[in-house]
Amino acid sequence: MVRVGTLPMRLLALEYGADLVYTEEIIDWKLLRAERLTNDVLGTIDYIDTTDGTVVFRTCAEERGKVILQIGTASVERAVAVAKMVQEDVAAIDVNMGCPKDFSIKGGMGVALLYDLPRAKAILEGLVSSVTIPVTCKIRLLPDLDETVQLAKELQSTGISAIGVHGRTKTERPRDPVNENAIAQVANALHIPVIANGGSQSITRRHDVLQFARRCGTTSAMVARAAEWNCSLFRADGPLPLDEVIQRYIRLSVRYDNSPSNTKYCVQMMLRSLQETPIGRRLLDSQTMQQICDIWELGEYCRETQLKYHHAGIKGRRACRPRTLSIENQPEEANESGQLACKKQCLERDNQNQTEAKPLIEENICFIRSNFPSDNNLPKTKLYTYATRNALPRAQYEVQQKDKLFRATIQFAGNRYSSSFWEKNKRFAEQAAALVCLLHLGVEERSELIANGAMLPERDSTSRKEASGDVKSFKIPLTPSEVNGELSVNEKGFTNGAKSVVNGVQT
């Protein structure tokens, strides 16, 4: 499931009893433009997109030996390059040959590979010969069952360690019945493990997963949608109430600094029809992790954790800067907040045509749309109103774009204002710069911006609170197992006869 198989959901599945977990499908070129970094603050290995600073893939010691990287690819060279890059951090590489979506097929990936057998085999053979970890693939059924069996045998001949079979064809959708008999015939024809997939409609608990695998004649099964709805279905003692599962998922999301948009999406998938309830509508209006956490009474935990990470120097979204700013041959020394000094220099160079350099006032403020339910209260509107009432010239906005990020500078009343937070679109960048200006004009309060998540508290003010006892003591749990006990591990991996339940949260 795209956007679902990120680190918090994978860890949640492992906690509840899954033996192996899959990442979401990650396209090969997206990983190839990423940089591998050790995140000492979170205790993770991060693959960061160098164009916008977003996390492409994040993993940690808790899932070591249990996480399978699922890639979308149509190229032997790119697939091998990705596999060599990540093989020390994952348990196996899985090539997605089952995605029926247009974006995947048009790129020659997913189901398209089933109709281009030479290319599919070349990719698998290249991977098997290039890496030391197992290589697997996942397919769908062809309209003709005999052709499906022959296809699976051809793919088996490449030396892969296992094959996942989704019991539907390219044109069939989740509402269509899964063909368990077809999966069983493929499994009977192969000598490598076959992983049954597609049974979510009949799965609500662990027993159902095992029964599905038995009916399909396989040694294991992977579960996507049913696990997305309630990941605790893997528990031997039965599933937990959804609210409890959501709270645990959100805690893991905060613990591992998961993006708010991804966290929100996954919780929405859990709520399903409950999205129309008051809680669901509150979630829909949320943009920050704090706003999401407040709904489930985890707001204080979120604020304390984020502040702790910030002071530990985490390189999160707030410290993101475009990579092209590094080509100016300027020395780049990080300040206390993790920002690079050359950002200010770059902005000032963009204004060399000014006869007199005006002071540049910066704050690390992001624009959060949900903080402004009315257009009349938007920062740019407030600043326009302020200028009109005080008979001042209107603010002049200048937007700088680097890679896929934007930053705005305002000239107003003899000063220049800018946020050091790089936004993902031009409009948000202008609104963030307007917030900086309004803050220094006294129209916006710093305490209010901190309360609604637009700013983080200053280190000095937090230290004073800690000294006075206003801030609670804080401990970040190092691993989920510290809270929930030891995790079960299937040490047999992909060997024949392994009795495992595989949670494949994938396309």
Short mmCIF file of N, CA and C in Angstrom, two decimals, residues 96-101 104-105 108-116 139-140 142 169-170:
data_model
loop_
_atom_site.label_atom_id
_atom_site.label_comp_id
_atom_site.label_asym_id
_atom_site.label_seq_id
_atom_site.Cartn_x
_atom_site.Cartn_y
_atom_site.Cartn_z
N ASN A 96 8.32 -5.29 -7.49
CA ASN A 96 6.87 -5.23 -7.63
C ASN A 96 6.49 -5.47 -9.09
N MET A 97 5.91 -6.61 -9.36
CA MET A 97 5.39 -6.93 -10.69
C MET A 97 3.87 -7.11 -10.64
N GLY A 98 3.24 -6.54 -9.61
CA GLY A 98 1.81 -6.73 -9.44
C GLY A 98 0.99 -5.46 -9.43
N CYS A 99 1.65 -4.28 -9.48
CA CYS A 99 0.89 -3.03 -9.41
C CYS A 99 0.16 -2.78 -10.72
N PRO A 100 -1.18 -2.60 -10.69
CA PRO A 100 -1.94 -2.39 -11.93
C PRO A 100 -2.21 -0.91 -12.23
N LYS A 101 -1.63 0.00 -11.47
CA LYS A 101 -1.90 1.42 -11.64
C LYS A 101 -1.24 1.95 -12.91
N SER A 104 2.45 3.17 -12.94
CA SER A 104 3.41 2.09 -12.89
C SER A 104 3.53 1.41 -14.26
N ILE A 105 2.40 1.12 -14.88
CA ILE A 105 2.40 0.42 -16.17
C ILE A 105 3.04 1.27 -17.26
N GLY A 108 6.63 1.04 -17.51
CA GLY A 108 7.17 -0.29 -17.74
C GLY A 108 7.37 -1.09 -16.48
N MET A 109 6.76 -0.64 -15.38
CA MET A 109 6.92 -1.31 -14.09
C MET A 109 5.66 -2.09 -13.75
N GLY A 110 5.64 -2.67 -12.54
CA GLY A 110 4.45 -3.35 -12.06
C GLY A 110 4.00 -4.47 -12.99
N VAL A 111 2.69 -4.51 -13.26
CA VAL A 111 2.11 -5.57 -14.08
C VAL A 111 2.70 -5.57 -15.49
N ALA A 112 3.20 -4.42 -15.95
CA ALA A 112 3.78 -4.36 -17.30
C ALA A 112 4.91 -5.38 -17.46
N LEU A 113 5.62 -5.67 -16.39
CA LEU A 113 6.73 -6.63 -16.46
C LEU A 113 6.24 -8.05 -16.73
N LEU A 114 5.01 -8.36 -16.35
CA LEU A 114 4.47 -9.70 -16.60
C LEU A 114 4.28 -9.94 -18.10
N TYR A 115 4.14 -8.86 -18.86
CA TYR A 115 3.97 -8.97 -20.30
C TYR A 115 5.26 -8.63 -21.05
N ASP A 116 6.34 -8.53 -20.30
CA ASP A 116 7.67 -8.31 -20.88
C ASP A 116 8.63 -9.24 -20.14
N ILE A 139 3.70 -11.04 -8.16
CA ILE A 139 3.00 -11.00 -9.44
C ILE A 139 1.50 -11.04 -9.22
N ARG A 140 0.76 -10.79 -10.29
CA ARG A 140 -0.67 -11.04 -10.34
C ARG A 140 -0.93 -12.21 -11.29
N LEU A 142 -2.31 -14.01 -14.58
CA LEU A 142 -2.66 -13.75 -15.97
C LEU A 142 -4.06 -14.32 -16.23
N THR A 169 -6.36 -10.75 -11.39
CA THR A 169 -5.71 -10.36 -12.63
C THR A 169 -5.48 -8.85 -12.66
N LYS A 170 -4.86 -8.40 -13.73
CA LYS A 170 -4.54 -6.98 -13.90
C LYS A 170 -5.78 -6.09 -13.82
#
